[in-house]
Short mmCIF file of C-alpha atoms and ligand atoms in Angstrom, two decimals:
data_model
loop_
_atom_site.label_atom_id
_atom_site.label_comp_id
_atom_site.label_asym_id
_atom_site.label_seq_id
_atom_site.Cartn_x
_atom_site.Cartn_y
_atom_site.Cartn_z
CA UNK A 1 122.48 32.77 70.16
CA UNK A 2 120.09 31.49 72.61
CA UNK A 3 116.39 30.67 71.45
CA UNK A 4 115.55 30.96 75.29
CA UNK A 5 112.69 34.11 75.80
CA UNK A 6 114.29 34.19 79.08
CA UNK A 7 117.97 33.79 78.91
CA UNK A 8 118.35 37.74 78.62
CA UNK A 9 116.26 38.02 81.90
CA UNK A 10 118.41 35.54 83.70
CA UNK A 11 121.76 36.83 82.34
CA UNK A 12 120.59 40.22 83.85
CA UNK A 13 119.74 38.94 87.01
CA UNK A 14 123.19 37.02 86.95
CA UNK A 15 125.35 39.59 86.32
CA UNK A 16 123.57 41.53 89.18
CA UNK A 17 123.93 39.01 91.84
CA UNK A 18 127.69 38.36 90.72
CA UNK A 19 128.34 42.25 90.74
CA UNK A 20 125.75 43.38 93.51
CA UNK A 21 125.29 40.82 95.75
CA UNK A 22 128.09 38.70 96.40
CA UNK A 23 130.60 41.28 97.52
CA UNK A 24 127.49 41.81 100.37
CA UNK A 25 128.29 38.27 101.50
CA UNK A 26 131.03 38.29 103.78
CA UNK A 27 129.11 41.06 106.23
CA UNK A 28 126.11 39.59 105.87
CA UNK A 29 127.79 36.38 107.46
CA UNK A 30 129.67 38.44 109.87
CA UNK A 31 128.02 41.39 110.70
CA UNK A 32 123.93 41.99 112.27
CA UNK A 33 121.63 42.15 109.71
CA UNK A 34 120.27 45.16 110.56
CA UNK A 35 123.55 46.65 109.93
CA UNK A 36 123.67 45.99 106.20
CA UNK A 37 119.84 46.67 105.40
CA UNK A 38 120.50 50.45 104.36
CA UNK A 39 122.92 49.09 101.52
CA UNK A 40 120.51 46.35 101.00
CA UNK A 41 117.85 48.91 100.48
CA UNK A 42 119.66 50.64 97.65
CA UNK A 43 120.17 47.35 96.01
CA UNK A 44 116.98 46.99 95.91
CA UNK A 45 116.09 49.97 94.92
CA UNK A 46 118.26 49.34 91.49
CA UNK A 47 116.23 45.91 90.91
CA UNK A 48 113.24 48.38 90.53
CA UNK A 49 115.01 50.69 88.67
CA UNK A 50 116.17 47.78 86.28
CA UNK A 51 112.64 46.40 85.82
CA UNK A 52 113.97 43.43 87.76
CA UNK A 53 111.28 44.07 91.16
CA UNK A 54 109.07 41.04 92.38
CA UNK A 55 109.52 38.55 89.26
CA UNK A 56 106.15 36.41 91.23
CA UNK A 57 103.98 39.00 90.98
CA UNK A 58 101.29 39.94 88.11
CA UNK A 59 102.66 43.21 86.28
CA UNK A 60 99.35 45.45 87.80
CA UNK A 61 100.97 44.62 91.47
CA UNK A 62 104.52 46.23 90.32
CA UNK A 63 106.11 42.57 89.42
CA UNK A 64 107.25 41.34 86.27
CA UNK A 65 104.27 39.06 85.42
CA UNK A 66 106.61 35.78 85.21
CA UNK A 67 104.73 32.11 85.43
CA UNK A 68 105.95 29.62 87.66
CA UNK A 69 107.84 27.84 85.98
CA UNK A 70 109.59 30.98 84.57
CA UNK A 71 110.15 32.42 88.36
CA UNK A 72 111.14 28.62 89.10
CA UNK A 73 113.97 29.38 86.42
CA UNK A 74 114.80 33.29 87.89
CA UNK A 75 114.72 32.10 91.32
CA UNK A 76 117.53 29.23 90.76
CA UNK A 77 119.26 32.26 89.82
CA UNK A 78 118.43 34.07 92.68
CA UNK A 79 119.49 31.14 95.02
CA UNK A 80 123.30 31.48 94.14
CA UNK A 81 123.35 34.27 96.78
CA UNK A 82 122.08 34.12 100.41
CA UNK A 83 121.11 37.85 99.90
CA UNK A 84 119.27 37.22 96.05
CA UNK A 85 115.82 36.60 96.90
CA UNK A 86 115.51 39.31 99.50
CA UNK A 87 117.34 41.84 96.78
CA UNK A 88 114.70 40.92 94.60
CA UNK A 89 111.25 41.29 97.11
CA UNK A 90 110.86 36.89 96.37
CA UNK A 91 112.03 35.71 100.17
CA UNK A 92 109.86 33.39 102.01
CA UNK A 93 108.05 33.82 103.96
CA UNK A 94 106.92 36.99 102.19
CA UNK A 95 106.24 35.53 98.89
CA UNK A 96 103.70 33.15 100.34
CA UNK A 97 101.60 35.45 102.06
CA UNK A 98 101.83 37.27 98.66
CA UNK A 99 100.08 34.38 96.87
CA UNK A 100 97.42 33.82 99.47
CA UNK A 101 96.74 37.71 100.14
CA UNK A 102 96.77 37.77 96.29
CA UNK A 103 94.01 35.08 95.95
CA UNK A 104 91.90 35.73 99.01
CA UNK A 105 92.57 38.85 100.03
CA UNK A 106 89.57 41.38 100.13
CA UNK A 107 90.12 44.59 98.39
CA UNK A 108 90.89 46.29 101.91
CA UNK A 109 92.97 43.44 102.92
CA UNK A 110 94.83 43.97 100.10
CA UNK A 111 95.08 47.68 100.20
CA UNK A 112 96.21 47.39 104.00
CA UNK A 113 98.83 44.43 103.98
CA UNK A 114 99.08 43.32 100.31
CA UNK A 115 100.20 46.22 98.58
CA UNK A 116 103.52 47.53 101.07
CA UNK A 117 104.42 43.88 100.83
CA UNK A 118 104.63 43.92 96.98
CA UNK A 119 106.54 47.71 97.58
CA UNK A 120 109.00 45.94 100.13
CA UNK A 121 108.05 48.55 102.31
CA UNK A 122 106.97 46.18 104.85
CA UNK A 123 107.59 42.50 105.69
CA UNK A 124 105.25 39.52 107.36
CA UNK A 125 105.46 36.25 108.67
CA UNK A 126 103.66 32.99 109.25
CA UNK A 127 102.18 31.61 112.19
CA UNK A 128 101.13 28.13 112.23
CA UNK A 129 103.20 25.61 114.36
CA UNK A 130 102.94 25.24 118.03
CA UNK A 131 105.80 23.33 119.55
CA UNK A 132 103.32 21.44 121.48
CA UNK A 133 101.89 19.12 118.94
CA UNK A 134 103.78 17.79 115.69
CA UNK A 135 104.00 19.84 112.89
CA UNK A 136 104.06 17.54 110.19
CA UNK A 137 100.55 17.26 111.15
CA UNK A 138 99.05 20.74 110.25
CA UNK A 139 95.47 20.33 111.17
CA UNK A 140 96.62 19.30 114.76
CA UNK A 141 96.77 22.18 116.98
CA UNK A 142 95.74 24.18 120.52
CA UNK A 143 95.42 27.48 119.31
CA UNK A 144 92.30 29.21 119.19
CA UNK A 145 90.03 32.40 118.07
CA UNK A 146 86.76 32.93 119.59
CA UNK A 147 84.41 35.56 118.30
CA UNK A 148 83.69 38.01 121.11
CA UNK A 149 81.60 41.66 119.43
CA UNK A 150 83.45 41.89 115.94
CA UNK A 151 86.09 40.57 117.09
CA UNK A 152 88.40 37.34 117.01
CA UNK A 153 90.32 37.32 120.26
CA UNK A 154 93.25 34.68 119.87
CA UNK A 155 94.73 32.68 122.52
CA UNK A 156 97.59 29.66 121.74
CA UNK A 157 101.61 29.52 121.74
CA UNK A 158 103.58 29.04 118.30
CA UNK A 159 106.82 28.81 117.48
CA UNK A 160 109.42 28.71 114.13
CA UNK A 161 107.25 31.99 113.00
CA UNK A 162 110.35 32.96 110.29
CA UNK A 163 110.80 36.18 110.05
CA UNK A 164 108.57 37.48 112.72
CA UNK A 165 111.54 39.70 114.36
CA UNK A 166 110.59 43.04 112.36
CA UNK A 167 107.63 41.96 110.52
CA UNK A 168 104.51 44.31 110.27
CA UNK A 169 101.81 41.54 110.26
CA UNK A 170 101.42 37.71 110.83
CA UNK A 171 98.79 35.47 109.25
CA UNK A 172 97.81 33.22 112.14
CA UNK A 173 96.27 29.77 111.50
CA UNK A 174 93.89 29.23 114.61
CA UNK A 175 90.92 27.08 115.33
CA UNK A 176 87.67 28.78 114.75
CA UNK A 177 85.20 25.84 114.09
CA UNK A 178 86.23 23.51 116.67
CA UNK A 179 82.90 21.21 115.78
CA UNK A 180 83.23 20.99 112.30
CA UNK A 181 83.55 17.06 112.13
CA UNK A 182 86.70 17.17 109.67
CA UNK A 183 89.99 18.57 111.29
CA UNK A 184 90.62 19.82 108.05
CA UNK A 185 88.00 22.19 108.57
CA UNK A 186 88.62 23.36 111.66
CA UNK A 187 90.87 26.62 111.32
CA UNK A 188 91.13 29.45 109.68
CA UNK A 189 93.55 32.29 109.06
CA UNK A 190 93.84 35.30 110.95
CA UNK A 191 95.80 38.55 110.03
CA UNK A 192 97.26 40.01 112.78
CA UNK A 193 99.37 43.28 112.90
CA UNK A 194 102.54 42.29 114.84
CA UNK A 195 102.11 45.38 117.33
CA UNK A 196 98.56 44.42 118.41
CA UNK A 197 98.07 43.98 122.18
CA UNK A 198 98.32 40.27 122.87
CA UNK A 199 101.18 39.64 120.13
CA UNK A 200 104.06 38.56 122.66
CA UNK A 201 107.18 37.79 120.62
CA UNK A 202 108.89 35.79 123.31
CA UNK A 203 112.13 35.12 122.04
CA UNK A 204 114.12 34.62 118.87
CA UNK A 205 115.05 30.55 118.76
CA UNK A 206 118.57 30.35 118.47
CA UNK A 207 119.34 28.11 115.65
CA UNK A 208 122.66 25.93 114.40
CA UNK A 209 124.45 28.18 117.13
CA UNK A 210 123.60 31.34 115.90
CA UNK A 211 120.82 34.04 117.88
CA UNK A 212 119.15 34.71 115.16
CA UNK A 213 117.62 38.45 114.40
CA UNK A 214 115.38 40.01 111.94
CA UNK A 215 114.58 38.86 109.01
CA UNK A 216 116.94 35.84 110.01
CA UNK A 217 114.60 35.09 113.09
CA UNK A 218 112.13 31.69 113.73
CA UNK A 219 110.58 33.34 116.92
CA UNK A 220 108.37 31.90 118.92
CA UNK A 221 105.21 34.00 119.87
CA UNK A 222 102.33 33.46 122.78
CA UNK A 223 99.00 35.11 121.53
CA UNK A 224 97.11 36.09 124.33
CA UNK A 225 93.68 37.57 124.47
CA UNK A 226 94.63 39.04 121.12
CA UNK A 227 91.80 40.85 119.64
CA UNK A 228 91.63 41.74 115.87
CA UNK A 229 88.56 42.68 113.91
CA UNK A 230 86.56 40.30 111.83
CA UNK A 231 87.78 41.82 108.98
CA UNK A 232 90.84 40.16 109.35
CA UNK A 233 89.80 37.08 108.43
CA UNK A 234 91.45 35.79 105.27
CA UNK A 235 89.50 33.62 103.01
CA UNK A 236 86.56 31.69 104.54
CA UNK A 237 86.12 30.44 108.28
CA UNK A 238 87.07 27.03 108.41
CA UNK A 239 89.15 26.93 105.18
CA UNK A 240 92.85 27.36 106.78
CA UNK A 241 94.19 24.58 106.05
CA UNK A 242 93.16 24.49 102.25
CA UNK A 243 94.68 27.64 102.05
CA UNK A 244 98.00 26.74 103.43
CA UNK A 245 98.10 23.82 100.82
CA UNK A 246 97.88 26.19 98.23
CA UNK A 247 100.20 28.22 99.69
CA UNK A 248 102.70 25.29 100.12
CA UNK A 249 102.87 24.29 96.48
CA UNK A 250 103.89 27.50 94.61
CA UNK A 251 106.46 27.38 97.48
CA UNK A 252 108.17 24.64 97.08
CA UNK A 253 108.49 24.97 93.96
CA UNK A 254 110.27 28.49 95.33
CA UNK A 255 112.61 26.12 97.67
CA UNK A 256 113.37 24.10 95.25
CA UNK A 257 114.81 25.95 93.03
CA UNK A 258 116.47 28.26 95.74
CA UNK A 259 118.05 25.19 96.68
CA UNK A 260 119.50 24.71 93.22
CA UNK A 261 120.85 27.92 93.02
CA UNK A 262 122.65 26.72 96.11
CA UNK A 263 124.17 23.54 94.43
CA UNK A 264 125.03 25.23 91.97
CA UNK A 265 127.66 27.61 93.45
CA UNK A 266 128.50 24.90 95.82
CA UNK A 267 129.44 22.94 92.82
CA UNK A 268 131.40 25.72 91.18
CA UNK A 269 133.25 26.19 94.79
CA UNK A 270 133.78 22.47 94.81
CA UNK A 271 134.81 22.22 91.17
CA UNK A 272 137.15 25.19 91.42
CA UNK A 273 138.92 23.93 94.71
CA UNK A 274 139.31 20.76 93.05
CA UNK A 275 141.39 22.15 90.56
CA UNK A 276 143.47 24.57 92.34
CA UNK A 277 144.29 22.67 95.77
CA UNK A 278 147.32 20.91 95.28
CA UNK A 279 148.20 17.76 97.34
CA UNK A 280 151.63 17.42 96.08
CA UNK A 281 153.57 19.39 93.32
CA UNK A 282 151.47 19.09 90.48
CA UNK A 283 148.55 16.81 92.35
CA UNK A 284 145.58 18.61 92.24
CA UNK A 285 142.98 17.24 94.48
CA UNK A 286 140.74 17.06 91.38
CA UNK A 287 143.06 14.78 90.04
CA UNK A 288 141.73 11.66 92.69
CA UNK A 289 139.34 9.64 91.27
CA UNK A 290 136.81 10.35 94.30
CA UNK A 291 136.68 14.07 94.17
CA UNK A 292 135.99 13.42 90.53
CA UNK A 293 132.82 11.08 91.63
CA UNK A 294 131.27 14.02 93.89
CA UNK A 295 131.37 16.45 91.02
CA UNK A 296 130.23 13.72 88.72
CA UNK A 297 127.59 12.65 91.31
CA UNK A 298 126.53 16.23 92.30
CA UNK A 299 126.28 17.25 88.08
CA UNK A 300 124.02 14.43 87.94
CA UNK A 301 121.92 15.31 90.94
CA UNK A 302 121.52 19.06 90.80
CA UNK A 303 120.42 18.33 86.73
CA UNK A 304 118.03 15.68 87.68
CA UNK A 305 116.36 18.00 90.42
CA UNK A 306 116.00 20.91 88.13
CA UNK A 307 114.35 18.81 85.82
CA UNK A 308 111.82 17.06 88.09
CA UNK A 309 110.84 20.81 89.49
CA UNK A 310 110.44 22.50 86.36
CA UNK A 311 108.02 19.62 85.65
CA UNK A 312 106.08 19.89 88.91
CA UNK A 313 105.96 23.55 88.08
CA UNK A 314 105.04 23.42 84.73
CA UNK A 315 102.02 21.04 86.45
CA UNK A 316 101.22 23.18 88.78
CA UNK A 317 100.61 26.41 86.33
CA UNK A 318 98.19 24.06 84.25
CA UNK A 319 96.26 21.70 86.59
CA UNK A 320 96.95 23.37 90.39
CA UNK A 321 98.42 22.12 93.34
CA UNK A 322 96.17 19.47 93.38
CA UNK A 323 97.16 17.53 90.89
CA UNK A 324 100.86 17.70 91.57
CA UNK A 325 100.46 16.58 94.57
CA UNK A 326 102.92 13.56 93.98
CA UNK A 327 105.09 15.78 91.96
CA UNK A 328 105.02 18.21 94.53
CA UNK A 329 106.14 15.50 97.17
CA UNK A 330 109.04 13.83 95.66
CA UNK A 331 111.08 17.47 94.77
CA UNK A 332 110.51 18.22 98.35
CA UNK A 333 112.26 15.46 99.94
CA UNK A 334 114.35 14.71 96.82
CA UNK A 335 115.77 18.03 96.00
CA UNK A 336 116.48 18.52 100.28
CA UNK A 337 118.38 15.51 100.21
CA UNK A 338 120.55 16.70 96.88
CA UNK A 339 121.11 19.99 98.26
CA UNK A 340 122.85 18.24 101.69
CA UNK A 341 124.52 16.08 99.81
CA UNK A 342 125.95 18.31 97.72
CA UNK A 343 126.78 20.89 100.64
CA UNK A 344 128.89 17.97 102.11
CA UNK A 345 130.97 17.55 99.26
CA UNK A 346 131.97 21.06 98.46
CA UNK A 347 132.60 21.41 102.69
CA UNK A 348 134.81 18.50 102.21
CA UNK A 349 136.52 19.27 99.11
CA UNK A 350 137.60 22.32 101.10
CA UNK A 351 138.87 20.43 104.02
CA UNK A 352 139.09 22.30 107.37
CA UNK A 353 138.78 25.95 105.17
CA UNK A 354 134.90 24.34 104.18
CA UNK A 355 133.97 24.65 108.04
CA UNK A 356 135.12 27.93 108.49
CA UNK A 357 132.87 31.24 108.43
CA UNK A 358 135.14 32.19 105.80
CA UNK A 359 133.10 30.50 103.28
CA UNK A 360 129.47 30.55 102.56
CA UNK A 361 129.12 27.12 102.34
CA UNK A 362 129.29 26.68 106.21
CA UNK A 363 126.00 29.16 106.62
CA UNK A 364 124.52 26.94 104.18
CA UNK A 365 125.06 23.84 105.74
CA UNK A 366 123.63 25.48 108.94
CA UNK A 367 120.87 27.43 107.51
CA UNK A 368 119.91 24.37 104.99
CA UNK A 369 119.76 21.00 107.20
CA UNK A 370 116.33 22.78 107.80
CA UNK A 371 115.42 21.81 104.44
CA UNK A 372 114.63 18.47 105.19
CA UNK A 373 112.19 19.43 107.89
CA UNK A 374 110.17 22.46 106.90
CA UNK A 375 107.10 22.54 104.63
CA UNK A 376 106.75 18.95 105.54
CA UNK A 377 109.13 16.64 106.29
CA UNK A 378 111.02 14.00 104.02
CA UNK A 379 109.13 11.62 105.77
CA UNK A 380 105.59 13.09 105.04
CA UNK A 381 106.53 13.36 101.81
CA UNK A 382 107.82 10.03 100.83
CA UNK A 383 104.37 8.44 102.62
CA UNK A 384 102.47 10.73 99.91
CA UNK A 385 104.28 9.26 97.34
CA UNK A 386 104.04 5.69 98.61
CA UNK A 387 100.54 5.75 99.47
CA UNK A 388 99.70 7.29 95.53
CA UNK A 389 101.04 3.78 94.34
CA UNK A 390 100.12 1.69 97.02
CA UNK A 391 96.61 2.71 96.90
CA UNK A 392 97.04 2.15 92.72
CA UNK A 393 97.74 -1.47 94.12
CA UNK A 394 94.84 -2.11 96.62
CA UNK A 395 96.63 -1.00 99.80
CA UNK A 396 95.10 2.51 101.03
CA UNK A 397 96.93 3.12 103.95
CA UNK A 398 95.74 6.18 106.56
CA UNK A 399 98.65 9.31 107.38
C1 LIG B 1 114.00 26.77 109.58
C2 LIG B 1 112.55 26.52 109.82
C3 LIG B 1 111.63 27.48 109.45
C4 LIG B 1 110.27 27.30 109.70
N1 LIG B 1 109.39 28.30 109.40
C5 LIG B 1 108.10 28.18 109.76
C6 LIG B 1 107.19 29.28 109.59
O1 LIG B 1 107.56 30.34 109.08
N2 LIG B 1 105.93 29.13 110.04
C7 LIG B 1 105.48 27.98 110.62
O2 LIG B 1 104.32 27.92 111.00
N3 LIG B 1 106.31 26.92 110.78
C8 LIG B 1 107.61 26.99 110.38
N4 LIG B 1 108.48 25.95 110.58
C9 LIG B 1 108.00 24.73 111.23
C10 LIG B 1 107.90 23.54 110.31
O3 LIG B 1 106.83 23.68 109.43
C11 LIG B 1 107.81 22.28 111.19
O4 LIG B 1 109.05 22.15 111.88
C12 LIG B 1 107.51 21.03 110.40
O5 LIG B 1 106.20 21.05 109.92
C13 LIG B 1 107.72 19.76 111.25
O6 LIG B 1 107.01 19.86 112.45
P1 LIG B 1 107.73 19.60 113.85
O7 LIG B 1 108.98 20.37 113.89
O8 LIG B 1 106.73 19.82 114.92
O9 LIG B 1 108.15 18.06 113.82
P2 LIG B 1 107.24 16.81 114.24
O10 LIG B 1 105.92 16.91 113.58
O11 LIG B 1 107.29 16.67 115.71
O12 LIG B 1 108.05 15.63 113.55
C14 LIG B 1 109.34 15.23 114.04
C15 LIG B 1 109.94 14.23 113.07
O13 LIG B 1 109.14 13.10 113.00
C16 LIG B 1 109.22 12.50 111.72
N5 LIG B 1 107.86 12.37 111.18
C17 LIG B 1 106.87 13.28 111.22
N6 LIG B 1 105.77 12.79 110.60
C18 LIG B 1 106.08 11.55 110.18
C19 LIG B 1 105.39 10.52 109.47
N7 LIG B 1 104.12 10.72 109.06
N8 LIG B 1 106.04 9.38 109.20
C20 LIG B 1 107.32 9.17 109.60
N9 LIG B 1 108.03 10.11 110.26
C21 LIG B 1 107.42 11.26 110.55
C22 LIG B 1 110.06 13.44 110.85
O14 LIG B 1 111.38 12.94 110.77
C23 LIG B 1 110.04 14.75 111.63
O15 LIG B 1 111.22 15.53 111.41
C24 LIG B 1 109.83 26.10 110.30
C25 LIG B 1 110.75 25.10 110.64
C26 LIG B 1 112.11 25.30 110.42
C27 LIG B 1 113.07 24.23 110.82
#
């Protein structure tokens, strides 16, 4: 018998995703998401009945009071299913805002956008890049809020807002101290109810080939003469960016292990193909020498990355983002680069069936090449790392 205070919790949640959510898969592939969200609603509504509901969240907000590195654990679980993290109120970009709303949310702010989010009555997005300056460089942006009255009134273009297709509210990172002499001090973020005038969803990006809807959607969004109260501010003027980095390392940490859960039924696909294809009468593929090196290669890899993110989580819940900073970095770029490689295998394991929409694996290896680009790409993430033990060496080199 296990010793493991949480292998009842995950054998619960496994069951559920092997009995509940799986059989969802093939029309959540094939058919509009919008479609399917009724039955995904009473799946959900069976998490809460089975004390399963928001495993992030603190007990008094109606989760299951788990740390990180616990939900790290649960949400591996989660990841074996496209559909798990949704079923379970823990998708991104929800479970950010969560955190930050959590931590610097005013009582009001909380009472108004906090507290449907933790019911899943609602969902929200994320507003930060602008596809006219890079990304990977967060405190570089046009977009603006000027205080006019008691009002901000926001003006600026973004784009890859996940989620925003549906979603009740954004939080909007915007410049609101253009002259403070740091850039890192320079924005702030804004909550902004998606049906305020001046909130132009412009489109859905089509991504990988599909349209992309819903809760599925990285929409791009022009903010013009947008005017929300004061009030909306989250956190203090001038401290967006901090906030974002604490909202980024609790997340990854998310990703991670939601990329794990991935590998792993990848691996099992793989494994089981490997067995059961024959090449010849009594030749099973897994028979060849190479297949045998990408399941011995991918057992390797996916074991490796769980370790190294249960340690960055375990830093994380007891000395802060902060101080995992290089822990932080390596899973990131690390665990992306296991999850593709392990993708490819299983795809070609399955030979020309591996491509098809028949599978899962295909939507992953869409959905997933994102993985290396989001929340900072490999390459921001290997200079962090770099410049830790350059610096340790006399070289301090500048982003
Ligand atoms: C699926 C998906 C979902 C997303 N969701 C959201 C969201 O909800 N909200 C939001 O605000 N944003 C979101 N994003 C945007 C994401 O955060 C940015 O794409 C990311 O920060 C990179 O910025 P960029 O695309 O502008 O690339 P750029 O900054 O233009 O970089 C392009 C490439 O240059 C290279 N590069 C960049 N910096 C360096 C460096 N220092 N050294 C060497 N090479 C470098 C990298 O290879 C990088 O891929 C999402 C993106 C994707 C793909």
């Amino acid at each position: 018998m296990s010793t493991d205070p949480l292998s009842a919790v995950l054998e619960q949640i496994r069951t559920f995703i092997r009995e509940e959510a799986l059989p969802l898969e093939s029309d959540f592939l094939h058919r509009p998401f919008r479609e399917l969200l009724p039955r995904l609603h009473e799946k959900r509504d069976r998490v809460k009945a089975l004390g399963l509901w928001s495993p992030h969240l603190p007990i008094e907000l109606g989760g299951q009071g788990f740390t990180l590195p616990n939900f790290a654990r649960i949400s591996e679980t989660l990841g074996y299913s496209p559909l798990g993290h949704f079923l379970f109120n823990c998708q991104a970009p929800d479970v950010g805002n969560m955190e930050i709303l959590m931590e610097f949310g005013t009582p009001e702010q909380k009472e108004t956008w906090l507290e449907p989010l933790t019911r899943g009555e609602v969902r929200s997005c994320f507003s930060m890049t602008e596809p006219d300056f890079a990304g990977s460089n967060p405190a570089w942006m046009e977009t603006r809020a000027r205080k006019d009255g008691g009002d901000y009134v926001i003006d600026g273009r973004k784009w890859f807002t996940s989620a925003a297709d549906g979603a009740a509210f954004a939080i909007v990172m915007a410049i609101t101290n253009p002259e403070a002499e740091s850039p890192y001090a320079r924005a702030s973020q804004i909550i902004v109810p998606t049906n305020t005038p001046g909130f132009h969803r412009v489109r859905n990006t089509p991504i990988m080939g599909e349209s992309g809807e819903d809760y599925a959607s990285h929409s791009e969004i022009i903010y013009k003469d947008c005017r929300v109260p004061q009030k909306n501010l989250l956190g203090q003027e001038g401290k967006g960016f901090e906030i974002a980095q604490l909202r980024l390392g609790p997340g990854r940490i998310h990703h991670c292990m939601r990329w794990i859960g991935i590998c792993e039924r990848a691996f099992d696909m793989m494994c089981q193909r490997a067995a059961t294809r024959l090449l010849a009468p009594g030749k099973p593929l897994g028979s060849r020498q190479i297949v045998q090196e990408w399941i011995a290669d991918s057992r390797a890899e996916i074991n490796a990355s769980r370790l190294l993110v249960l340690q960055a989580a375990e830093k994380i819940e007891h000395e802060g983002s902060r101080a995992a900073r290089e822990e932080i970095s390596i899973i990131k770029f690390y665990v992306a680069n296991v999850l593709q490689r392990v993708l490819d295998r299983a795809i070609q394991t399955h030979g020309a069936l591996g491509i098809t929409d028949d599978l899962v694996l295909s939507y992953w290896y869409r959905h997933e090449r994102a993985a290396r680009i989001y929340d900072g790409p490999d390459e921001v993430h290997k200079s962090v790392v770099a410049r830790i033990h350059l610096k340790k060496h006399g070289l301090s080199v500048s982003i």
